[in-house]
Amino acid sequence: MAPAEASAARVAADPRTAREVDGDRRLRRTDVLVAVATAVVSLALLLGLPYLDAVDPDTLGHPLSAPEVGSADWAATALGLLVQSAVLLAARRAPRTVVLAVAAVPVLLVAVTSGGDLFGLTALPVVVAVVLAGVRVPLTVLWPSVVGAAALVSAGTAGNWVRLNGALSDPSLADALVEALPQGVTQAVGAVGLPLVVALVVRSRREVRAARDAEASARTAEASAAVREQDARVDAAVSRERAAMARELHDIAAHHLSGIALMSAVIDRQIDTDPTAAHEGVRQVREQSTAVLEDLRRLVGLLRDDAPAERAVETVAGIVDLAERARYRSDVRLEVLRGAHEVAEGVGPLAQLAAYRTAQEALANAALHAPGAVVTVTLDDRAPDHLELRVENTAPPAPGTADAPGDPTPGSTAAGGNGLRGMRERADLVGARLQTDPTASGGWVVTLRLGRETPEVAR
């Protein structure tokens, strides 16, 4: 796999964004500070330990075996420490490689120097490299580098011990290696094992904290989602209520106010020619005004929560009275086709209210848009499984004819289709079927079919 493809695969496997991954690999000020601090501490110990041994020879418990300051071995050791510290600059970008590289430098120092007690200072950069890698890389990925670093530290320490003690006692090589092995293992545990444990503890605490933060974020997001869902439900409920109120208000206004407007126009023409009919018209206007006020009062009562509201219970039977009242403004003819059962038996109250409002709206539309036309209201209740309401008006008489109503009523234009929309909404709410079509003669017909909740009625 090409390097570019391998890099892309690593980025794809990482749940973070590419920018976050690149930002983690970029050299930062903290990386420089760690490397510089490691170099300063290592060189300070390299310079200070011989001075302390000269002042107090019992500091280490035995005479210090170290090269003189400024000698070739001392310079090589200082250079090795600087190289180890410089390699730490890449600890963020390639932590596993850095661990191996820092642990390999002491092995090279053993090969080019005569060794000594100061060789142990090379373990400090190894400790730093293991800690940096442990907190950034999972152990499942890091363990080969850790094992390799431990082996290198053990080899370097054992080699330094053999070189240092072999000159004093000159044992056989095998015996020297056996004696040096515990020293190497001990140094590996102290330079690699213990720092790794510390790094794993720090990493686990970070992961726990990140998990808690993620859980808190998830709970916050869940709470926000619940609030949004509740708001959406409230908005939907408010929209449904507003639509219902709009339908009720339109039915009230379209039926009563259109009748008042038509009768007022008729009274204006009859007041001089037929005072008796004009007085009757005024009485009808008063009745219609009282009715609209009562309906508006009930509608407003539904919106108030400080007192119980009265609800109008309109039924299919009320369509008969509705047609009778509409005869004062139009030529309305009523036809009721009864079956062998009670009128609207098996039809639910909401469906009966929808039928009443549909008839009310259809009569109002006929009076507004076809003044002078003949309106026929047919209530067919013969079928056992449904009830059918049909409101049909003929084409309005041409202006100037004997049947023409006279001057058009001011303000009797269409209301933007809200009436038909309200009728369809009511029909959909109760599962009814509504049809509105023009007739061949230029009129209009509205048909509403309501299913029975108990279709098995008496025949």
Coordinates of C-alpha atoms in Angstrom, one line a residue:
M1 CA 0.0 0.0 0.0
A2 CA 1.3 3.4 -0.9
P3 CA 2.1 5.9 1.9
A4 CA -0.7 8.2 0.9
E5 CA -3.2 5.3 0.8
A6 CA -2.0 4.1 4.2
S7 CA -2.4 7.6 5.7
A8 CA -5.9 7.9 4.2
A9 CA -6.8 4.5 5.6
R10 CA -5.7 5.6 9.1
V11 CA -7.7 8.8 8.8
A12 CA -10.8 6.8 7.7
A13 CA -10.5 4.4 10.6
D14 CA -10.2 7.2 13.1
P15 CA -13.7 8.5 14.3
R16 CA -12.3 12.0 14.5
T17 CA -12.2 14.4 11.5
A18 CA -9.1 14.7 9.3
R19 CA -8.4 18.1 10.7
E20 CA -8.5 16.8 14.3
V21 CA -6.1 14.0 13.4
D22 CA -3.7 16.3 11.6
G23 CA -3.8 18.7 14.5
D24 CA -2.9 15.9 16.9
R25 CA 0.1 15.0 14.7
R26 CA 1.4 18.5 14.3
L27 CA 4.3 19.6 16.4
R28 CA 3.2 21.7 19.3
R29 CA 4.8 23.9 21.9
T30 CA 4.3 21.3 24.6
D31 CA 6.3 18.8 22.5
V32 CA 9.2 21.2 22.4
L33 CA 8.9 21.9 26.1
V34 CA 9.0 18.2 27.0
A35 CA 12.0 17.6 24.8
V36 CA 13.9 20.6 26.1
A37 CA 13.1 19.8 29.7
T38 CA 14.2 16.2 29.3
A39 CA 17.5 17.4 27.7
V40 CA 18.1 20.0 30.4
V41 CA 17.5 17.6 33.3
S42 CA 19.6 14.8 31.7
L43 CA 22.6 17.1 31.0
A44 CA 22.2 18.7 34.5
L45 CA 22.5 15.3 36.1
L46 CA 25.4 14.4 33.8
L47 CA 27.2 17.5 35.0
G48 CA 26.1 17.4 38.6
L49 CA 26.6 13.8 39.6
P50 CA 30.4 13.9 39.3
Y51 CA 30.5 17.1 41.3
L52 CA 28.3 15.6 44.0
D53 CA 30.5 12.5 44.2
A54 CA 33.5 14.7 44.5
V55 CA 32.0 16.6 47.4
D56 CA 30.5 13.6 49.1
P57 CA 31.9 10.2 47.9
D58 CA 29.3 8.3 49.8
T59 CA 26.4 9.7 47.8
L60 CA 26.0 6.6 45.6
G61 CA 27.3 4.2 48.3
H62 CA 30.3 3.3 46.2
P63 CA 32.9 5.2 44.2
L64 CA 31.4 6.8 41.1
S65 CA 32.5 5.1 37.9
A66 CA 32.1 7.9 35.3
P67 CA 34.2 9.4 32.5
E68 CA 35.7 12.8 33.2
V69 CA 33.8 15.8 32.2
G70 CA 34.8 16.8 28.7
S71 CA 36.3 13.4 27.8
A72 CA 35.3 11.5 24.7
D73 CA 33.1 9.0 26.6
W74 CA 31.4 11.9 28.5
A75 CA 30.8 13.8 25.2
A76 CA 29.4 10.6 23.6
T77 CA 27.0 10.2 26.6
A78 CA 25.9 13.8 26.4
L79 CA 25.4 13.5 22.7
G80 CA 23.3 10.3 23.2
L81 CA 21.1 12.1 25.8
L82 CA 20.6 15.0 23.3
V83 CA 19.7 12.6 20.6
Q84 CA 17.2 10.9 22.8
S85 CA 15.6 14.2 23.8
A86 CA 15.5 15.4 20.1
V87 CA 13.7 12.1 19.1
L88 CA 11.0 13.0 21.6
L89 CA 9.9 15.8 19.3
A90 CA 8.2 13.2 17.1
A91 CA 6.4 11.5 20.0
R92 CA 3.1 12.9 18.9
R93 CA 3.4 11.9 15.2
A94 CA 5.0 8.5 15.6
P95 CA 4.9 7.4 19.3
R96 CA 5.7 3.7 18.8
T97 CA 8.7 4.4 16.6
V98 CA 9.9 7.0 19.1
V99 CA 9.8 4.5 22.0
L100 CA 12.0 2.0 20.1
A101 CA 14.4 4.7 18.9
V102 CA 14.9 6.2 22.3
A103 CA 15.5 2.8 23.8
A104 CA 18.0 1.9 21.1
V105 CA 20.3 4.8 21.7
P106 CA 21.7 3.4 25.0
V107 CA 22.7 0.2 23.2
L108 CA 24.7 2.2 20.8
L109 CA 26.4 4.1 23.6
V110 CA 27.5 0.8 25.2
A111 CA 29.1 -0.1 22.0
V112 CA 31.1 3.1 21.6
T113 CA 31.9 4.0 25.2
S114 CA 33.5 2.3 28.2
G115 CA 30.3 2.5 30.2
G116 CA 29.9 3.7 33.8
D117 CA 27.4 4.7 36.4
L118 CA 26.2 7.7 34.3
F119 CA 24.8 5.2 31.7
G120 CA 21.7 5.0 33.9
L121 CA 20.8 8.6 32.9
T122 CA 19.8 7.3 29.4
A123 CA 16.7 5.7 31.1
L124 CA 15.1 9.1 31.7
P125 CA 14.2 9.8 28.0
V126 CA 13.0 6.3 27.8
V127 CA 10.6 6.9 30.7
V128 CA 9.3 10.1 29.1
A129 CA 8.8 8.3 25.7
V130 CA 6.9 5.4 27.3
V131 CA 4.6 7.8 29.2
L132 CA 3.9 9.9 26.1
A133 CA 3.1 6.9 24.0
G134 CA 1.0 5.2 26.7
V135 CA -1.4 8.1 27.1
R136 CA -1.8 8.5 23.3
V137 CA -1.9 4.9 21.9
P138 CA -4.0 2.0 23.1
L139 CA -2.0 -0.9 24.7
T140 CA -3.4 -3.3 22.1
V141 CA -1.5 -1.3 19.4
L142 CA 1.5 -0.2 21.6
W143 CA 2.5 -3.5 23.2
P144 CA 5.0 -4.6 20.4
S145 CA 6.9 -1.4 20.8
V146 CA 6.8 -1.7 24.6
V147 CA 8.2 -5.2 24.5
G148 CA 10.9 -4.1 22.1
A149 CA 11.9 -1.1 24.2
A150 CA 12.1 -3.3 27.4
A151 CA 14.4 -5.7 25.5
L152 CA 16.6 -2.9 24.3
V153 CA 16.8 -1.4 27.8
S154 CA 17.7 -4.8 29.3
A155 CA 20.3 -5.4 26.7
G156 CA 21.9 -1.9 27.1
T157 CA 21.9 -2.2 30.9
A158 CA 23.3 -5.7 30.9
G159 CA 26.0 -4.7 28.4
N160 CA 26.9 -1.7 30.5
W161 CA 27.1 -3.9 33.7
V162 CA 29.3 -6.4 31.9
R163 CA 31.6 -3.7 30.6
L164 CA 31.8 -2.0 33.9
N165 CA 32.3 -5.0 36.2
G166 CA 34.2 -7.2 33.7
A167 CA 37.2 -4.9 34.1
L168 CA 37.1 -5.3 37.8
S169 CA 36.7 -9.0 38.3
D170 CA 37.3 -10.3 34.8
P171 CA 34.8 -13.2 35.1
S172 CA 33.9 -15.5 32.2
L173 CA 31.4 -14.0 29.7
A174 CA 28.7 -16.4 30.6
D175 CA 28.9 -15.7 34.3
A176 CA 28.9 -12.0 33.6
L177 CA 25.8 -12.2 31.5
V178 CA 24.0 -14.3 34.2
E179 CA 24.9 -11.6 36.8
A180 CA 24.0 -8.8 34.4
L181 CA 20.5 -10.2 33.5
P182 CA 18.8 -9.2 36.7
Q183 CA 20.2 -5.7 36.4
G184 CA 18.8 -5.4 32.9
V185 CA 15.4 -6.7 33.9
T186 CA 15.2 -4.4 36.9
Q187 CA 16.2 -1.4 34.7
A188 CA 13.5 -2.4 32.1
V189 CA 10.8 -2.6 34.7
G190 CA 11.8 0.8 36.1
A191 CA 12.2 2.5 32.8
V192 CA 9.4 0.8 30.8
G193 CA 7.0 -1.2 33.0
L194 CA 6.3 1.4 35.8
P195 CA 5.9 4.4 33.4
L196 CA 3.6 2.3 31.3
V197 CA 1.4 1.5 34.3
V198 CA 1.2 5.2 35.1
A199 CA 0.4 6.1 31.5
L200 CA -2.4 3.5 31.4
V201 CA -3.9 4.9 34.6
V202 CA -3.9 8.4 33.1
R203 CA -5.4 7.1 29.9
S204 CA -8.1 5.2 31.6
R205 CA -9.1 8.2 33.7
R206 CA -9.2 10.3 30.5
E207 CA -11.4 7.7 28.8
V208 CA -13.7 7.6 31.8
R209 CA -14.0 11.4 31.8
A210 CA -14.6 11.4 28.0
A211 CA -17.3 8.7 28.4
R212 CA -19.0 10.8 31.1
D213 CA -18.8 13.9 29.0
A214 CA -20.2 11.9 26.0
E215 CA -23.0 10.5 28.2
A216 CA -23.8 14.0 29.5
S217 CA -23.8 15.3 25.9
A218 CA -26.0 12.4 24.9
R219 CA -28.4 13.1 27.7
T220 CA -28.5 16.8 26.8
A221 CA -29.1 16.0 23.2
E222 CA -31.8 13.5 24.2
A223 CA -33.4 16.1 26.4
S224 CA -33.3 18.6 23.6
A225 CA -34.8 16.2 21.2
A226 CA -37.6 15.4 23.7
V227 CA -38.2 19.1 24.1
R228 CA -38.3 19.6 20.3
E229 CA -40.6 16.6 20.0
Q230 CA -42.9 18.0 22.6
D231 CA -42.9 21.4 21.0
A232 CA -43.7 19.8 17.7
R233 CA -46.6 18.0 19.2
V234 CA -47.9 21.1 20.8
D235 CA -47.5 23.0 17.5
A236 CA -49.4 20.3 15.7
A237 CA -52.1 20.3 18.3
V238 CA -52.4 24.1 18.1
S239 CA -52.5 23.9 14.3
R240 CA -55.3 21.3 14.5
E241 CA -57.2 23.5 17.0
R242 CA -56.7 26.6 14.9
A243 CA -58.0 24.7 11.8
A244 CA -61.0 23.5 13.7
M245 CA -61.8 27.0 15.0
A246 CA -61.3 28.5 11.5
R247 CA -63.8 26.0 10.1
E248 CA -66.3 26.8 12.9
L249 CA -65.9 30.5 12.4
H250 CA -66.1 30.2 8.6
D251 CA -69.3 28.2 8.9
I252 CA -70.9 30.7 11.2
A253 CA -69.9 33.7 9.2
A254 CA -70.7 32.2 5.8
H255 CA -74.1 30.9 6.8
H256 CA -75.5 33.6 9.0
L257 CA -73.8 36.8 7.7
S258 CA -74.4 35.9 4.0
G259 CA -78.1 35.4 4.9
I260 CA -78.2 38.8 6.7
A261 CA -76.5 40.5 3.7
L262 CA -79.0 38.9 1.2
M263 CA -82.0 39.7 3.3
S264 CA -80.8 43.3 3.9
A265 CA -80.6 43.8 0.1
V266 CA -84.2 42.4 -0.3
I267 CA -85.5 44.6 2.5
D268 CA -84.0 47.6 0.8
R269 CA -86.0 46.9 -2.3
Q270 CA -89.2 46.0 -0.4
I271 CA -89.4 48.7 2.2
D272 CA -91.4 51.0 -0.1
T273 CA -93.2 48.5 -2.3
D274 CA -94.1 45.8 0.2
P275 CA -93.8 47.0 3.8
T276 CA -95.3 43.8 5.2
A277 CA -92.7 41.6 3.5
A278 CA -90.0 44.1 4.6
H279 CA -91.1 43.8 8.2
E280 CA -90.9 40.0 7.9
G281 CA -87.4 40.3 6.4
V282 CA -86.3 42.6 9.3
R283 CA -87.6 39.9 11.7
Q284 CA -85.5 37.3 9.9
V285 CA -82.4 39.5 10.1
R286 CA -82.9 39.9 13.8
E287 CA -83.2 36.1 14.2
Q288 CA -80.1 35.5 12.1
S289 CA -78.2 38.2 14.1
T290 CA -79.2 36.5 17.4
A291 CA -78.2 33.1 16.0
V292 CA -74.8 34.3 14.9
L293 CA -74.2 36.0 18.3
E294 CA -75.1 32.8 20.1
D295 CA -72.7 30.8 17.8
L296 CA -69.9 33.2 18.3
R297 CA -70.5 33.2 22.1
R298 CA -70.1 29.4 22.1
L299 CA -67.0 29.6 20.0
V300 CA -65.4 32.2 22.2
G301 CA -66.3 30.0 25.2
L302 CA -64.3 27.1 23.8
L303 CA -61.3 29.4 23.8
R304 CA -61.7 30.5 27.4
D305 CA -60.5 28.3 30.4
D306 CA -62.2 30.2 33.2
A307 CA -65.6 28.8 32.6
P308 CA -67.2 25.8 31.0
A309 CA -68.3 26.4 27.4
E310 CA -71.6 25.4 25.9
R311 CA -71.2 23.2 22.9
A312 CA -73.8 23.2 20.1
V313 CA -74.8 19.6 19.2
E314 CA -75.9 19.7 15.6
T315 CA -77.4 16.5 14.0
V316 CA -78.7 15.3 10.7
A317 CA -82.2 16.0 11.9
G318 CA -81.3 19.7 12.2
I319 CA -80.8 19.9 8.4
V320 CA -84.5 20.0 8.1
D321 CA -84.8 23.2 10.2
L322 CA -81.7 24.5 8.4
A323 CA -83.4 24.2 5.0
E324 CA -86.6 25.8 6.3
R325 CA -84.7 28.9 7.6
A326 CA -82.7 29.1 4.3
R327 CA -86.0 29.5 2.3
Y328 CA -86.2 33.2 3.2
R329 CA -83.1 33.9 1.1
S330 CA -83.2 31.2 -1.6
D331 CA -85.7 28.9 -3.2
V332 CA -84.9 25.8 -1.1
R333 CA -86.6 22.5 -1.6
L334 CA -86.1 19.7 0.9
E335 CA -86.5 16.0 0.1
V336 CA -86.0 13.3 2.8
L337 CA -85.9 9.7 1.7
R338 CA -86.4 7.7 4.8
G339 CA -85.6 4.0 5.3
A340 CA -87.2 1.5 7.8
H341 CA -85.2 3.0 10.6
E342 CA -84.7 6.2 12.5
V343 CA -83.1 9.1 10.6
A344 CA -79.3 8.8 10.7
E345 CA -79.4 5.7 12.9
G346 CA -75.9 4.3 13.3
V347 CA -74.2 7.6 12.3
G348 CA -71.9 8.9 14.9
P349 CA -72.2 12.4 16.4
L350 CA -69.1 13.8 14.8
A351 CA -70.3 12.5 11.4
Q352 CA -73.7 14.1 11.9
L353 CA -72.1 17.4 12.8
A354 CA -70.0 17.2 9.6
A355 CA -73.2 16.6 7.6
Y356 CA -74.9 19.5 9.2
R357 CA -72.0 21.9 8.6
T358 CA -71.7 20.6 5.0
A359 CA -75.3 21.4 4.3
Q360 CA -74.9 24.8 6.0
E361 CA -71.9 25.7 3.9
A362 CA -73.5 24.4 0.7
L363 CA -76.6 26.5 1.2
A364 CA -74.5 29.6 2.0
N365 CA -72.4 29.1 -1.1
A366 CA -75.6 28.7 -3.3
A367 CA -77.0 31.9 -1.9
L368 CA -73.7 33.8 -2.4
H369 CA -72.7 32.5 -5.8
A370 CA -76.0 31.5 -7.4
P371 CA -78.6 34.1 -6.1
G372 CA -82.1 33.2 -7.4
A373 CA -81.2 29.6 -8.2
V374 CA -83.3 26.7 -7.0
V375 CA -81.6 24.7 -4.3
T376 CA -82.6 21.1 -3.7
V377 CA -81.5 19.4 -0.4
T378 CA -81.8 15.6 -0.6
L379 CA -81.3 13.5 2.5
D380 CA -81.1 9.8 1.4
D381 CA -81.2 7.5 4.4
R382 CA -82.5 4.3 2.7
A383 CA -79.2 2.4 2.4
P384 CA -78.3 0.1 5.3
D385 CA -74.6 1.0 5.3
H386 CA -74.5 4.7 4.6
L387 CA -76.3 8.0 4.6
E388 CA -76.0 10.4 1.7
L389 CA -76.5 14.2 1.7
R390 CA -76.9 16.0 -1.6
V391 CA -77.2 19.7 -2.1
E392 CA -77.7 20.8 -5.7
N393 CA -78.5 24.2 -7.1
T394 CA -79.5 25.2 -10.6
A395 CA -77.7 27.8 -12.6
P396 CA -78.6 31.3 -11.4
P397 CA -81.2 33.2 -13.6
A398 CA -79.7 35.6 -16.1
P399 CA -79.8 39.3 -15.1
G400 CA -82.9 41.1 -16.4
T401 CA -85.1 38.1 -16.4
A402 CA -88.2 37.8 -14.2
D403 CA -86.6 35.3 -11.8
A404 CA -83.4 37.4 -11.4
P405 CA -82.9 38.6 -7.8
G406 CA -82.2 42.1 -8.9
D407 CA -79.1 44.1 -8.1
P408 CA -76.3 41.8 -6.8
T409 CA -75.6 41.9 -3.2
P410 CA -72.5 43.9 -2.3
G411 CA -69.6 41.9 -1.0
S412 CA -70.9 38.5 -2.2
T413 CA -67.7 37.4 -3.8
A414 CA -66.0 34.2 -3.2
A415 CA -64.1 33.7 0.0
G416 CA -61.0 32.1 -1.5
G417 CA -62.2 28.5 -1.4
N418 CA -62.1 28.2 2.4
G419 CA -65.6 26.8 2.5
L420 CA -64.8 23.8 0.2
R421 CA -61.6 23.2 2.1
G422 CA -63.4 23.2 5.4
M423 CA -66.0 20.7 4.0
R424 CA -63.2 18.4 2.8
E425 CA -61.4 18.6 6.2
R426 CA -64.5 17.7 8.1
A427 CA -65.2 14.8 5.7
D428 CA -61.6 13.5 6.1
L429 CA -61.9 13.7 9.9
V430 CA -64.9 11.3 10.0
G431 CA -63.9 9.1 7.1
A432 CA -66.7 10.4 4.8
R433 CA -66.5 10.8 1.1
L434 CA -67.2 14.3 -0.3
Q435 CA -67.7 15.2 -4.0
T436 CA -68.2 18.7 -5.3
D437 CA -68.8 19.0 -9.1
P438 CA -70.5 21.4 -11.5
T439 CA -73.7 20.1 -13.2
A440 CA -74.4 20.0 -16.9
S441 CA -76.9 22.8 -16.6
G442 CA -74.5 25.2 -15.1
G443 CA -75.3 24.6 -11.5
W444 CA -73.3 23.0 -8.7
V445 CA -73.8 19.8 -6.6
V446 CA -72.3 18.8 -3.3
T447 CA -72.5 15.1 -2.2
L448 CA -71.5 13.8 1.1
R449 CA -71.6 10.0 1.9
L450 CA -71.4 9.0 5.6
G451 CA -70.8 5.4 6.7
R452 CA -72.7 4.0 9.6
E453 CA -70.8 2.9 12.7
T454 CA -73.5 0.2 13.1
P455 CA -74.3 -0.7 9.5
E456 CA -76.7 -3.5 10.4
V457 CA -79.8 -1.3 10.8
A458 CA -83.4 -2.4 10.5
R459 CA -84.5 -2.6 6.9

